[in-house]
JSON list of C-alpha atoms in Angstrom, two decimals:
[
{"chain": "A", "resi": 422, "resn": "MET", "atom": "CA", "xyz": [84.60, 121.98, 78.94]},
{"chain": "A", "resi": 423, "resn": "ILE", "atom": "CA", "xyz": [84.94, 124.93, 81.33]},
{"chain": "A", "resi": 424, "resn": "HIS", "atom": "CA", "xyz": [82.52, 123.91, 84.06]},
{"chain": "A", "resi": 425, "resn": "PHE", "atom": "CA", "xyz": [79.86, 121.42, 85.12]},
{"chain": "A", "resi": 426, "resn": "ALA", "atom": "CA", "xyz": [76.25, 122.53, 84.82]},
{"chain": "A", "resi": 427, "resn": "ASP", "atom": "CA", "xyz": [74.20, 122.22, 88.00]},
{"chain": "A", "resi": 428, "resn": "HIS", "atom": "CA", "xyz": [72.05, 119.43, 86.59]},
{"chain": "A", "resi": 429, "resn": "GLU", "atom": "CA", "xyz": [75.22, 117.39, 86.01]},
{"chain": "A", "resi": 430, "resn": "LEU", "atom": "CA", "xyz": [76.15, 117.47, 89.70]},
{"chain": "A", "resi": 431, "resn": "SER", "atom": "CA", "xyz": [75.11, 115.79, 92.92]},
{"chain": "A", "resi": 432, "resn": "ARG", "atom": "CA", "xyz": [75.81, 117.16, 96.39]},
{"chain": "A", "resi": 433, "resn": "ASP", "atom": "CA", "xyz": [77.12, 114.34, 98.54]},
{"chain": "A", "resi": 434, "resn": "ALA", "atom": "CA", "xyz": [77.79, 114.02, 102.26]},
{"chain": "A", "resi": 435, "resn": "PHE", "atom": "CA", "xyz": [81.18, 113.00, 103.66]},
{"chain": "A", "resi": 436, "resn": "LEU", "atom": "CA", "xyz": [82.29, 112.43, 107.24]},
{"chain": "A", "resi": 437, "resn": "GLY", "atom": "CA", "xyz": [78.77, 111.78, 108.45]},
{"chain": "A", "resi": 438, "resn": "GLY", "atom": "CA", "xyz": [77.50, 115.06, 107.01]},
{"chain": "A", "resi": 439, "resn": "ARG", "atom": "CA", "xyz": [80.24, 117.29, 108.41]},
{"chain": "A", "resi": 440, "resn": "LEU", "atom": "CA", "xyz": [81.27, 117.97, 104.82]},
{"chain": "A", "resi": 441, "resn": "HIS", "atom": "CA", "xyz": [79.21, 118.23, 101.62]},
{"chain": "A", "resi": 442, "resn": "LEU", "atom": "CA", "xyz": [80.80, 118.23, 98.18]},
{"chain": "A", "resi": 443, "resn": "TYR", "atom": "CA", "xyz": [79.48, 118.67, 94.66]},
{"chain": "A", "resi": 444, "resn": "GLN", "atom": "CA", "xyz": [80.55, 115.87, 92.31]},
{"chain": "A", "resi": 445, "resn": "PRO", "atom": "CA", "xyz": [79.64, 115.03, 88.71]},
{"chain": "A", "resi": 446, "resn": "LYS", "atom": "CA", "xyz": [76.83, 112.50, 88.47]},
{"chain": "A", "resi": 447, "resn": "ALA", "atom": "CA", "xyz": [78.48, 110.79, 85.50]},
{"chain": "A", "resi": 448, "resn": "GLY", "atom": "CA", "xyz": [82.22, 111.03, 85.92]},
{"chain": "A", "resi": 449, "resn": "TYR", "atom": "CA", "xyz": [84.88, 110.49, 88.51]},
{"chain": "A", "resi": 450, "resn": "ARG", "atom": "CA", "xyz": [83.22, 110.31, 91.94]},
{"chain": "A", "resi": 451, "resn": "ALA", "atom": "CA", "xyz": [85.15, 110.08, 95.17]},
{"chain": "A", "resi": 452, "resn": "GLY", "atom": "CA", "xyz": [84.69, 106.92, 97.19]},
{"chain": "A", "resi": 453, "resn": "VAL", "atom": "CA", "xyz": [86.32, 105.88, 100.46]},
{"chain": "A", "resi": 454, "resn": "ASP", "atom": "CA", "xyz": [89.90, 106.06, 99.13]},
{"chain": "A", "resi": 455, "resn": "PRO", "atom": "CA", "xyz": [90.40, 109.84, 99.41]},
{"chain": "A", "resi": 456, "resn": "VAL", "atom": "CA", "xyz": [88.72, 109.82, 102.83]},
{"chain": "A", "resi": 457, "resn": "LEU", "atom": "CA", "xyz": [91.17, 107.18, 104.07]},
{"chain": "A", "resi": 458, "resn": "LEU", "atom": "CA", "xyz": [94.07, 109.09, 102.55]},
{"chain": "A", "resi": 459, "resn": "ALA", "atom": "CA", "xyz": [93.05, 112.26, 104.38]},
{"chain": "A", "resi": 460, "resn": "ALA", "atom": "CA", "xyz": [92.61, 110.34, 107.62]},
{"chain": "A", "resi": 461, "resn": "ALA", "atom": "CA", "xyz": [96.18, 108.99, 107.38]},
{"chain": "A", "resi": 462, "resn": "VAL", "atom": "CA", "xyz": [97.84, 112.42, 107.48]},
{"chain": "A", "resi": 463, "resn": "PRO", "atom": "CA", "xyz": [99.11, 113.58, 110.92]},
{"chain": "A", "resi": 464, "resn": "ALA", "atom": "CA", "xyz": [98.59, 117.27, 110.15]},
{"chain": "A", "resi": 465, "resn": "ARG", "atom": "CA", "xyz": [98.46, 119.81, 112.97]},
{"chain": "A", "resi": 466, "resn": "PRO", "atom": "CA", "xyz": [96.70, 123.18, 113.14]},
{"chain": "A", "resi": 467, "resn": "GLY", "atom": "CA", "xyz": [98.73, 125.89, 111.45]},
{"chain": "A", "resi": 468, "resn": "GLN", "atom": "CA", "xyz": [100.44, 123.59, 108.97]},
{"chain": "A", "resi": 469, "resn": "SER", "atom": "CA", "xyz": [100.25, 123.73, 105.18]},
{"chain": "A", "resi": 470, "resn": "VAL", "atom": "CA", "xyz": [98.97, 120.98, 102.87]},
{"chain": "A", "resi": 471, "resn": "LEU", "atom": "CA", "xyz": [99.27, 120.56, 99.10]},
{"chain": "A", "resi": 472, "resn": "GLU", "atom": "CA", "xyz": [97.23, 118.01, 97.18]},
{"chain": "A", "resi": 473, "resn": "LEU", "atom": "CA", "xyz": [98.47, 116.96, 93.75]},
{"chain": "A", "resi": 474, "resn": "GLY", "atom": "CA", "xyz": [95.59, 116.14, 91.38]},
{"chain": "A", "resi": 475, "resn": "CYS", "atom": "CA", "xyz": [92.93, 117.28, 93.84]},
{"chain": "A", "resi": 476, "resn": "GLY", "atom": "CA", "xyz": [89.90, 116.81, 91.56]},
{"chain": "A", "resi": 477, "resn": "ALA", "atom": "CA", "xyz": [86.80, 118.20, 93.26]},
{"chain": "A", "resi": 478, "resn": "GLY", "atom": "CA", "xyz": [88.66, 118.26, 96.57]},
{"chain": "A", "resi": 479, "resn": "ALA", "atom": "CA", "xyz": [87.44, 115.21, 98.50]},
{"chain": "A", "resi": 480, "resn": "ALA", "atom": "CA", "xyz": [90.75, 114.30, 100.14]},
{"chain": "A", "resi": 481, "resn": "ILE", "atom": "CA", "xyz": [92.02, 117.76, 101.02]},
{"chain": "A", "resi": 482, "resn": "PHE", "atom": "CA", "xyz": [88.64, 118.98, 102.25]},
{"chain": "A", "resi": 483, "resn": "CYS", "atom": "CA", "xyz": [88.17, 115.88, 104.42]},
{"chain": "A", "resi": 484, "resn": "LEU", "atom": "CA", "xyz": [91.55, 116.69, 105.94]},
{"chain": "A", "resi": 485, "resn": "GLY", "atom": "CA", "xyz": [90.57, 120.35, 106.37]},
{"chain": "A", "resi": 486, "resn": "ALA", "atom": "CA", "xyz": [87.31, 119.31, 108.06]},
{"chain": "A", "resi": 487, "resn": "ARG", "atom": "CA", "xyz": [89.21, 117.07, 110.50]},
{"chain": "A", "resi": 488, "resn": "VAL", "atom": "CA", "xyz": [92.08, 119.42, 111.38]},
{"chain": "A", "resi": 489, "resn": "ALA", "atom": "CA", "xyz": [91.37, 123.10, 111.96]},
{"chain": "A", "resi": 490, "resn": "ASP", "atom": "CA", "xyz": [93.45, 126.03, 110.72]},
{"chain": "A", "resi": 491, "resn": "LEU", "atom": "CA", "xyz": [95.25, 124.33, 107.84]},
{"chain": "A", "resi": 492, "resn": "ALA", "atom": "CA", "xyz": [96.48, 126.23, 104.80]},
{"chain": "A", "resi": 493, "resn": "LEU", "atom": "CA", "xyz": [95.06, 124.16, 101.93]},
{"chain": "A", "resi": 494, "resn": "THR", "atom": "CA", "xyz": [96.37, 124.25, 98.36]},
{"chain": "A", "resi": 495, "resn": "GLY", "atom": "CA", "xyz": [95.51, 122.07, 95.37]},
{"chain": "A", "resi": 496, "resn": "VAL", "atom": "CA", "xyz": [96.78, 121.38, 91.87]},
{"chain": "A", "resi": 497, "resn": "GLU", "atom": "CA", "xyz": [94.35, 120.08, 89.26]},
{"chain": "A", "resi": 498, "resn": "LEU", "atom": "CA", "xyz": [94.90, 119.62, 85.54]},
{"chain": "A", "resi": 499, "resn": "GLN", "atom": "CA", "xyz": [91.28, 119.78, 84.35]},
{"chain": "A", "resi": 500, "resn": "PRO", "atom": "CA", "xyz": [89.63, 123.23, 84.52]},
{"chain": "A", "resi": 501, "resn": "ALA", "atom": "CA", "xyz": [86.15, 121.82, 85.18]},
{"chain": "A", "resi": 502, "resn": "TYR", "atom": "CA", "xyz": [87.32, 119.93, 88.25]},
{"chain": "A", "resi": 503, "resn": "ALA", "atom": "CA", "xyz": [89.44, 122.85, 89.44]},
{"chain": "A", "resi": 504, "resn": "GLU", "atom": "CA", "xyz": [86.40, 125.12, 89.27]},
{"chain": "A", "resi": 505, "resn": "LEU", "atom": "CA", "xyz": [84.34, 122.52, 91.13]},
{"chain": "A", "resi": 506, "resn": "ALA", "atom": "CA", "xyz": [86.99, 122.39, 93.87]},
{"chain": "A", "resi": 507, "resn": "ARG", "atom": "CA", "xyz": [86.78, 126.17, 94.23]},
{"chain": "A", "resi": 508, "resn": "ARG", "atom": "CA", "xyz": [83.01, 125.95, 94.56]},
{"chain": "A", "resi": 509, "resn": "ASN", "atom": "CA", "xyz": [83.24, 123.16, 97.15]},
{"chain": "A", "resi": 510, "resn": "ALA", "atom": "CA", "xyz": [85.76, 125.13, 99.19]},
{"chain": "A", "resi": 511, "resn": "ALA", "atom": "CA", "xyz": [83.62, 128.25, 99.16]},
{"chain": "A", "resi": 512, "resn": "GLU", "atom": "CA", "xyz": [80.46, 126.41, 100.19]},
{"chain": "A", "resi": 513, "resn": "SER", "atom": "CA", "xyz": [82.32, 124.49, 102.90]},
{"chain": "A", "resi": 514, "resn": "GLY", "atom": "CA", "xyz": [83.92, 127.61, 104.31]},
{"chain": "A", "resi": 515, "resn": "LEU", "atom": "CA", "xyz": [87.43, 126.21, 103.95]},
{"chain": "A", "resi": 516, "resn": "PRO", "atom": "CA", "xyz": [90.35, 128.46, 102.98]},
{"chain": "A", "resi": 517, "resn": "PHE", "atom": "CA", "xyz": [91.68, 127.02, 99.75]},
{"chain": "A", "resi": 518, "resn": "GLU", "atom": "CA", "xyz": [93.93, 128.02, 96.88]},
{"chain": "A", "resi": 519, "resn": "ILE", "atom": "CA", "xyz": [94.02, 126.04, 93.66]},
{"chain": "A", "resi": 520, "resn": "PHE", "atom": "CA", "xyz": [96.32, 126.07, 90.66]},
{"chain": "A", "resi": 521, "resn": "CYS", "atom": "CA", "xyz": [94.97, 124.68, 87.39]},
{"chain": "A", "resi": 522, "resn": "ALA", "atom": "CA", "xyz": [98.19, 123.25, 85.99]},
{"chain": "A", "resi": 523, "resn": "ASP", "atom": "CA", "xyz": [100.04, 120.17, 84.80]},
{"chain": "A", "resi": 524, "resn": "LEU", "atom": "CA", "xyz": [102.32, 118.57, 87.39]},
{"chain": "A", "resi": 525, "resn": "GLY", "atom": "CA", "xyz": [105.16, 118.76, 84.90]},
{"chain": "A", "resi": 526, "resn": "ALA", "atom": "CA", "xyz": [104.73, 122.52, 84.44]},
{"chain": "A", "resi": 527, "resn": "LEU", "atom": "CA", "xyz": [103.77, 124.06, 87.76]},
{"chain": "A", "resi": 528, "resn": "PRO", "atom": "CA", "xyz": [103.52, 127.86, 87.83]},
{"chain": "A", "resi": 529, "resn": "ALA", "atom": "CA", "xyz": [106.42, 129.79, 89.33]},
{"chain": "A", "resi": 530, "resn": "ALA", "atom": "CA", "xyz": [104.30, 131.00, 92.24]},
{"chain": "A", "resi": 531, "resn": "LEU", "atom": "CA", "xyz": [103.83, 127.40, 93.37]},
{"chain": "A", "resi": 532, "resn": "ARG", "atom": "CA", "xyz": [107.39, 126.29, 92.63]},
{"chain": "A", "resi": 533, "resn": "GLN", "atom": "CA", "xyz": [108.64, 128.89, 95.10]},
{"chain": "A", "resi": 534, "resn": "ARG", "atom": "CA", "xyz": [106.64, 127.42, 97.99]},
{"chain": "A", "resi": 535, "resn": "GLN", "atom": "CA", "xyz": [107.08, 124.46, 100.31]},
{"chain": "A", "resi": 536, "resn": "PHE", "atom": "CA", "xyz": [104.53, 122.58, 102.39]},
{"chain": "A", "resi": 537, "resn": "ASP", "atom": "CA", "xyz": [104.41, 120.56, 105.59]},
{"chain": "A", "resi": 538, "resn": "HIS", "atom": "CA", "xyz": [102.37, 117.84, 103.88]},
{"chain": "A", "resi": 539, "resn": "VAL", "atom": "CA", "xyz": [101.78, 116.72, 100.32]},
{"chain": "A", "resi": 540, "resn": "ILE", "atom": "CA", "xyz": [99.00, 114.25, 99.59]},
{"chain": "A", "resi": 541, "resn": "ALA", "atom": "CA", "xyz": [98.12, 112.48, 96.36]},
{"chain": "A", "resi": 542, "resn": "ASN", "atom": "CA", "xyz": [95.72, 109.87, 95.00]},
{"chain": "A", "resi": 543, "resn": "PRO", "atom": "CA", "xyz": [97.37, 109.32, 91.60]},
{"chain": "A", "resi": 544, "resn": "PRO", "atom": "CA", "xyz": [95.82, 107.35, 88.73]},
{"chain": "A", "resi": 545, "resn": "TYR", "atom": "CA", "xyz": [95.60, 103.68, 89.69]},
{"chain": "A", "resi": 546, "resn": "PHE", "atom": "CA", "xyz": [96.14, 102.12, 86.28]},
{"chain": "A", "resi": 547, "resn": "ARG", "atom": "CA", "xyz": [98.85, 102.30, 83.66]},
{"chain": "A", "resi": 548, "resn": "PRO", "atom": "CA", "xyz": [97.75, 103.18, 80.12]},
{"chain": "A", "resi": 549, "resn": "GLY", "atom": "CA", "xyz": [96.03, 100.20, 78.52]},
{"chain": "A", "resi": 550, "resn": "ALA", "atom": "CA", "xyz": [95.67, 98.33, 81.80]},
{"chain": "A", "resi": 551, "resn": "HIS", "atom": "CA", "xyz": [91.86, 98.59, 81.84]},
{"chain": "A", "resi": 552, "resn": "SER", "atom": "CA", "xyz": [88.99, 99.34, 79.53]},
{"chain": "A", "resi": 553, "resn": "ARG", "atom": "CA", "xyz": [88.75, 102.99, 78.53]},
{"chain": "A", "resi": 554, "resn": "ALA", "atom": "CA", "xyz": [86.27, 105.02, 80.56]},
{"chain": "A", "resi": 555, "resn": "VAL", "atom": "CA", "xyz": [83.57, 106.81, 78.64]},
{"chain": "A", "resi": 556, "resn": "ASP", "atom": "CA", "xyz": [83.86, 110.01, 80.67]},
{"chain": "A", "resi": 557, "resn": "ALA", "atom": "CA", "xyz": [87.06, 111.94, 80.02]},
{"chain": "A", "resi": 558, "resn": "GLY", "atom": "CA", "xyz": [87.32, 113.09, 83.62]},
{"chain": "A", "resi": 559, "resn": "ARG", "atom": "CA", "xyz": [86.98, 109.55, 84.90]},
{"chain": "A", "resi": 560, "resn": "ALA", "atom": "CA", "xyz": [89.51, 108.29, 82.38]},
{"chain": "A", "resi": 561, "resn": "THR", "atom": "CA", "xyz": [92.04, 110.90, 83.49]},
{"chain": "A", "resi": 562, "resn": "ALA", "atom": "CA", "xyz": [91.41, 110.15, 87.15]},
{"chain": "A", "resi": 563, "resn": "LEU", "atom": "CA", "xyz": [91.72, 106.39, 86.89]},
{"chain": "A", "resi": 564, "resn": "SER", "atom": "CA", "xyz": [94.51, 105.89, 84.37]},
{"chain": "A", "resi": 565, "resn": "GLU", "atom": "CA", "xyz": [97.77, 107.61, 83.61]},
{"chain": "A", "resi": 566, "resn": "THR", "atom": "CA", "xyz": [97.84, 109.78, 80.52]},
{"chain": "A", "resi": 567, "resn": "GLU", "atom": "CA", "xyz": [100.96, 111.91, 80.26]},
{"chain": "A", "resi": 568, "resn": "THR", "atom": "CA", "xyz": [102.08, 111.92, 83.90]},
{"chain": "A", "resi": 569, "resn": "PRO", "atom": "CA", "xyz": [104.04, 108.86, 85.09]},
{"chain": "A", "resi": 570, "resn": "LEU", "atom": "CA", "xyz": [103.75, 107.85, 88.73]},
{"chain": "A", "resi": 571, "resn": "ALA", "atom": "CA", "xyz": [107.41, 108.69, 89.37]},
{"chain": "A", "resi": 572, "resn": "LEU", "atom": "CA", "xyz": [106.74, 112.33, 88.48]},
{"chain": "A", "resi": 573, "resn": "TRP", "atom": "CA", "xyz": [104.07, 112.57, 91.18]},
{"chain": "A", "resi": 574, "resn": "VAL", "atom": "CA", "xyz": [106.65, 111.54, 93.77]},
{"chain": "A", "resi": 575, "resn": "ALA", "atom": "CA", "xyz": [109.34, 113.81, 92.34]},
{"chain": "A", "resi": 576, "resn": "VAL", "atom": "CA", "xyz": [107.03, 116.84, 92.37]},
{"chain": "A", "resi": 577, "resn": "ALA", "atom": "CA", "xyz": [105.89, 116.04, 95.89]},
{"chain": "A", "resi": 578, "resn": "ALA", "atom": "CA", "xyz": [109.49, 115.81, 97.11]},
{"chain": "A", "resi": 579, "resn": "LYS", "atom": "CA", "xyz": [110.35, 119.20, 95.65]},
{"chain": "A", "resi": 580, "resn": "ARG", "atom": "CA", "xyz": [107.33, 120.87, 97.23]},
{"chain": "A", "resi": 581, "resn": "LEU", "atom": "CA", "xyz": [107.87, 119.41, 100.70]},
{"chain": "A", "resi": 582, "resn": "ALA", "atom": "CA", "xyz": [109.57, 121.43, 103.40]},
{"chain": "A", "resi": 583, "resn": "PRO", "atom": "CA", "xyz": [112.39, 119.73, 105.33]},
{"chain": "A", "resi": 584, "resn": "LYS", "atom": "CA", "xyz": [110.92, 116.96, 107.52]},
{"chain": "A", "resi": 585, "resn": "GLY", "atom": "CA", "xyz": [107.62, 117.26, 105.61]},
{"chain": "A", "resi": 586, "resn": "TYR", "atom": "CA", "xyz": [105.53, 114.19, 104.82]},
{"chain": "A", "resi": 587, "resn": "LEU", "atom": "CA", "xyz": [104.17, 112.70, 101.62]},
{"chain": "A", "resi": 588, "resn": "HIS", "atom": "CA", "xyz": [101.08, 110.49, 101.87]},
{"chain": "A", "resi": 589, "resn": "MET", "atom": "CA", "xyz": [99.97, 108.67, 98.75]},
{"chain": "A", "resi": 590, "resn": "ILE", "atom": "CA", "xyz": [97.30, 106.01, 98.20]},
{"chain": "A", "resi": 591, "resn": "GLN", "atom": "CA", "xyz": [97.77, 103.58, 95.35]},
{"chain": "A", "resi": 592, "resn": "ARG", "atom": "CA", "xyz": [97.22, 100.02, 94.18]},
{"chain": "A", "resi": 593, "resn": "VAL", "atom": "CA", "xyz": [99.51, 97.50, 95.82]},
{"chain": "A", "resi": 594, "resn": "ASP", "atom": "CA", "xyz": [101.05, 96.45, 92.51]},
{"chain": "A", "resi": 595, "resn": "ARG", "atom": "CA", "xyz": [102.35, 100.00, 92.04]},
{"chain": "A", "resi": 596, "resn": "LEU", "atom": "CA", "xyz": [104.26, 99.94, 95.34]},
{"chain": "A", "resi": 597, "resn": "PRO", "atom": "CA", "xyz": [107.63, 99.06, 93.74]},
{"chain": "A", "resi": 598, "resn": "GLU", "atom": "CA", "xyz": [107.32, 102.13, 91.51]},
{"chain": "A", "resi": 599, "resn": "MET", "atom": "CA", "xyz": [106.53, 104.39, 94.45]},
{"chain": "A", "resi": 600, "resn": "LEU", "atom": "CA", "xyz": [109.43, 103.11, 96.52]},
{"chain": "A", "resi": 601, "resn": "ALA", "atom": "CA", "xyz": [111.83, 103.39, 93.59]},
{"chain": "A", "resi": 602, "resn": "ALA", "atom": "CA", "xyz": [110.68, 106.97, 93.01]},
{"chain": "A", "resi": 603, "resn": "CYS", "atom": "CA", "xyz": [111.39, 107.82, 96.66]},
{"chain": "A", "resi": 604, "resn": "GLU", "atom": "CA", "xyz": [115.05, 106.76, 96.36]},
{"chain": "A", "resi": 605, "resn": "GLY", "atom": "CA", "xyz": [117.26, 109.81, 96.71]},
{"chain": "A", "resi": 606, "resn": "ARG", "atom": "CA", "xyz": [114.24, 112.08, 97.28]},
{"chain": "A", "resi": 607, "resn": "LEU", "atom": "CA", "xyz": [112.34, 110.94, 100.37]},
{"chain": "A", "resi": 608, "resn": "GLY", "atom": "CA", "xyz": [113.27, 108.71, 103.29]},
{"chain": "A", "resi": 609, "resn": "ALA", "atom": "CA", "xyz": [111.78, 106.77, 106.19]},
{"chain": "A", "resi": 610, "resn": "PRO", "atom": "CA", "xyz": [109.17, 105.07, 103.98]},
{"chain": "A", "resi": 611, "resn": "GLU", "atom": "CA", "xyz": [106.26, 103.36, 105.69]},
{"chain": "A", "resi": 612, "resn": "VAL", "atom": "CA", "xyz": [103.57, 101.31, 103.97]},
{"chain": "A", "resi": 613, "resn": "LEU", "atom": "CA", "xyz": [100.11, 100.67, 105.38]},
{"chain": "A", "resi": 614, "resn": "PRO", "atom": "CA", "xyz": [98.25, 98.00, 103.36]},
{"chain": "A", "resi": 615, "resn": "LEU", "atom": "CA", "xyz": [94.45, 98.20, 103.15]},
{"chain": "A", "resi": 616, "resn": "ALA", "atom": "CA", "xyz": [92.62, 94.87, 102.91]},
{"chain": "A", "resi": 617, "resn": "ALA", "atom": "CA", "xyz": [88.92, 94.49, 102.27]},
{"chain": "A", "resi": 618, "resn": "ARG", "atom": "CA", "xyz": [88.57, 91.66, 104.79]},
{"chain": "A", "resi": 619, "resn": "ALA", "atom": "CA", "xyz": [90.70, 89.56, 107.11]},
{"chain": "A", "resi": 620, "resn": "GLY", "atom": "CA", "xyz": [92.51, 86.83, 105.21]},
{"chain": "A", "resi": 621, "resn": "ARG", "atom": "CA", "xyz": [92.35, 88.67, 101.89]},
{"chain": "A", "resi": 622, "resn": "ALA", "atom": "CA", "xyz": [95.34, 90.13, 100.11]},
{"chain": "A", "resi": 623, "resn": "PRO", "atom": "CA", "xyz": [95.47, 93.94, 100.28]},
{"chain": "A", "resi": 624, "resn": "GLU", "atom": "CA", "xyz": [94.51, 95.76, 97.09]},
{"chain": "A", "resi": 625, "resn": "LEU", "atom": "CA", "xyz": [95.57, 99.26, 98.16]},
{"chain": "A", "resi": 626, "resn": "VAL", "atom": "CA", "xyz": [98.42, 100.76, 100.16]},
{"chain": "A", "resi": 627, "resn": "ILE", "atom": "CA", "xyz": [99.08, 104.13, 101.74]},
{"chain": "A", "resi": 628, "resn": "LEU", "atom": "CA", "xyz": [102.69, 105.21, 101.46]},
{"chain": "A", "resi": 629, "resn": "ARG", "atom": "CA", "xyz": [104.17, 107.63, 103.98]},
{"chain": "A", "resi": 630, "resn": "ALA", "atom": "CA", "xyz": [107.63, 109.09, 103.33]},
{"chain": "A", "resi": 631, "resn": "ARG", "atom": "CA", "xyz": [109.50, 112.00, 104.85]},
{"chain": "A", "resi": 632, "resn": "LYS", "atom": "CA", "xyz": [111.81, 114.60, 103.36]},
{"chain": "A", "resi": 633, "resn": "GLY", "atom": "CA", "xyz": [115.16, 114.07, 105.03]},
{"chain": "A", "resi": 634, "resn": "GLY", "atom": "CA", "xyz": [113.89, 111.00, 106.88]},
{"chain": "A", "resi": 635, "resn": "ARG", "atom": "CA", "xyz": [116.49, 108.41, 107.84]},
{"chain": "A", "resi": 636, "resn": "ALA", "atom": "CA", "xyz": [114.47, 105.64, 109.48]},
{"chain": "A", "resi": 637, "resn": "ALA", "atom": "CA", "xyz": [114.43, 102.16, 107.97]},
{"chain": "A", "resi": 638, "resn": "PHE", "atom": "CA", "xyz": [111.60, 100.97, 105.73]},
{"chain": "A", "resi": 639, "resn": "ARG", "atom": "CA", "xyz": [108.53, 99.73, 107.62]},
{"chain": "A", "resi": 640, "resn": "LEU", "atom": "CA", "xyz": [105.78, 97.48, 106.31]},
{"chain": "A", "resi": 641, "resn": "HIS", "atom": "CA", "xyz": [102.83, 97.55, 108.70]},
{"chain": "A", "resi": 642, "resn": "ALA", "atom": "CA", "xyz": [100.14, 94.94, 109.20]},
{"chain": "A", "resi": 643, "resn": "ALA", "atom": "CA", "xyz": [97.12, 95.51, 107.01]},
{"chain": "A", "resi": 644, "resn": "THR", "atom": "CA", "xyz": [94.22, 97.66, 108.12]},
{"chain": "A", "resi": 645, "resn": "ILE", "atom": "CA", "xyz": [91.01, 95.68, 107.60]},
{"chain": "A", "resi": 646, "resn": "LEU", "atom": "CA", "xyz": [88.10, 97.62, 106.14]},
{"chain": "A", "resi": 647, "resn": "HIS", "atom": "CA", "xyz": [85.15, 95.23, 106.58]},
{"chain": "A", "resi": 648, "resn": "ASP", "atom": "CA", "xyz": [84.00, 92.85, 109.30]},
{"chain": "A", "resi": 649, "resn": "GLY", "atom": "CA", "xyz": [83.55, 89.16, 108.51]},
{"chain": "A", "resi": 650, "resn": "GLU", "atom": "CA", "xyz": [85.05, 86.84, 105.94]},
{"chain": "A", "resi": 651, "resn": "ARG", "atom": "CA", "xyz": [82.57, 87.82, 103.22]},
{"chain": "A", "resi": 652, "resn": "HIS", "atom": "CA", "xyz": [79.66, 90.12, 102.49]},
{"chain": "A", "resi": 653, "resn": "LEU", "atom": "CA", "xyz": [76.49, 88.41, 103.75]},
{"chain": "A", "resi": 654, "resn": "GLU", "atom": "CA", "xyz": [73.72, 91.00, 103.44]},
{"chain": "A", "resi": 655, "resn": "ASP", "atom": "CA", "xyz": [72.82, 94.38, 101.96]},
{"chain": "A", "resi": 656, "resn": "GLY", "atom": "CA", "xyz": [74.26, 97.43, 103.66]},
{"chain": "A", "resi": 657, "resn": "GLU", "atom": "CA", "xyz": [77.65, 98.43, 104.96]},
{"chain": "A", "resi": 658, "resn": "SER", "atom": "CA", "xyz": [79.92, 96.11, 106.92]},
{"chain": "A", "resi": 659, "resn": "TYR", "atom": "CA", "xyz": [82.80, 98.42, 107.81]},
{"chain": "A", "resi": 660, "resn": "CYS", "atom": "CA", "xyz": [84.89, 97.75, 110.90]},
{"chain": "A", "resi": 661, "resn": "PRO", "atom": "CA", "xyz": [84.32, 100.16, 113.81]},
{"chain": "A", "resi": 662, "resn": "GLU", "atom": "CA", "xyz": [87.61, 102.01, 113.19]},
{"chain": "A", "resi": 663, "resn": "ILE", "atom": "CA", "xyz": [86.67, 102.59, 109.55]},
{"chain": "A", "resi": 664, "resn": "ILE", "atom": "CA", "xyz": [83.17, 103.76, 110.49]},
{"chain": "A", "resi": 665, "resn": "ASP", "atom": "CA", "xyz": [84.78, 106.29, 112.85]},
{"chain": "A", "resi": 666, "resn": "ILE", "atom": "CA", "xyz": [86.84, 107.57, 109.91]},
{"chain": "A", "resi": 667, "resn": "LEU", "atom": "CA", "xyz": [84.12, 107.63, 107.27]},
{"chain": "A", "resi": 668, "resn": "ARG", "atom": "CA", "xyz": [81.26, 108.85, 109.47]},
{"chain": "A", "resi": 669, "resn": "GLY", "atom": "CA", "xyz": [82.97, 110.55, 112.42]},
{"chain": "A", "resi": 670, "resn": "GLY", "atom": "CA", "xyz": [85.95, 112.18, 110.79]},
{"chain": "A", "resi": 671, "resn": "ALA", "atom": "CA", "xyz": [88.50, 110.31, 112.91]},
{"chain": "A", "resi": 672, "resn": "GLY", "atom": "CA", "xyz": [92.12, 109.86, 111.95]},
{"chain": "A", "resi": 673, "resn": "LEU", "atom": "CA", "xyz": [93.54, 106.58, 110.68]},
{"chain": "A", "resi": 674, "resn": "SER", "atom": "CA", "xyz": [95.83, 104.96, 113.23]},
{"chain": "A", "resi": 675, "resn": "TRP", "atom": "CA", "xyz": [99.28, 103.92, 112.05]},
{"chain": "A", "resi": 676, "resn": "PRO", "atom": "CA", "xyz": [100.75, 101.04, 114.08]},
{"chain": "A", "resi": 677, "resn": "LEU", "atom": "CA", "xyz": [103.60, 102.07, 116.37]}
]
């Protein structure tokens, strides 16, 4: 499949309408996870950002919409999603370069470059850990095929400039793998758990690690996504900080 036909796509609003992205109607569709990932990155105008496995571009374009004058680059394995990312960038007016490539075989032009930030939302599930998705794009996005999680970290470390940051969102049960992959490659690891509600165990974490970082490991208190102990009525119940991120394009605060 080379591209998505227009009738296969929806045009969806992010950041309270500051950003609109085309996504497949029946396939992998970005939720809040890439928005939270983008919000966690302390990028500054003039810096460069690389997203590994960018899909249609939700995370990197949310970051580009929040922070002006970033040099945005993506890597995406599937040609249809890479083409969709190009279209989204053009229609959003964001400068963007994309490489359609496997993480294990990046083109020489990309291997010669380094970035201030690398972000990634790797597959959440190991092969066989969940029922197979009908859509091939969704299956690739949600479960590992040929690219182990450790390779995502290794590639990120190589592409980071000295003192550059990796930010990666992942399921909490994959945290040991991420930390092990950082050993000898990235330092100063920090983990921000994301819990649906107060009193519930976190299901996701955002990992921050720095090239050449020497600070000790830090495990922060969980960021709570929803108000209340349980969902009581139809509609959203996000906490005010999360609403500011999802609707206002705010950054995600890391505890000091």
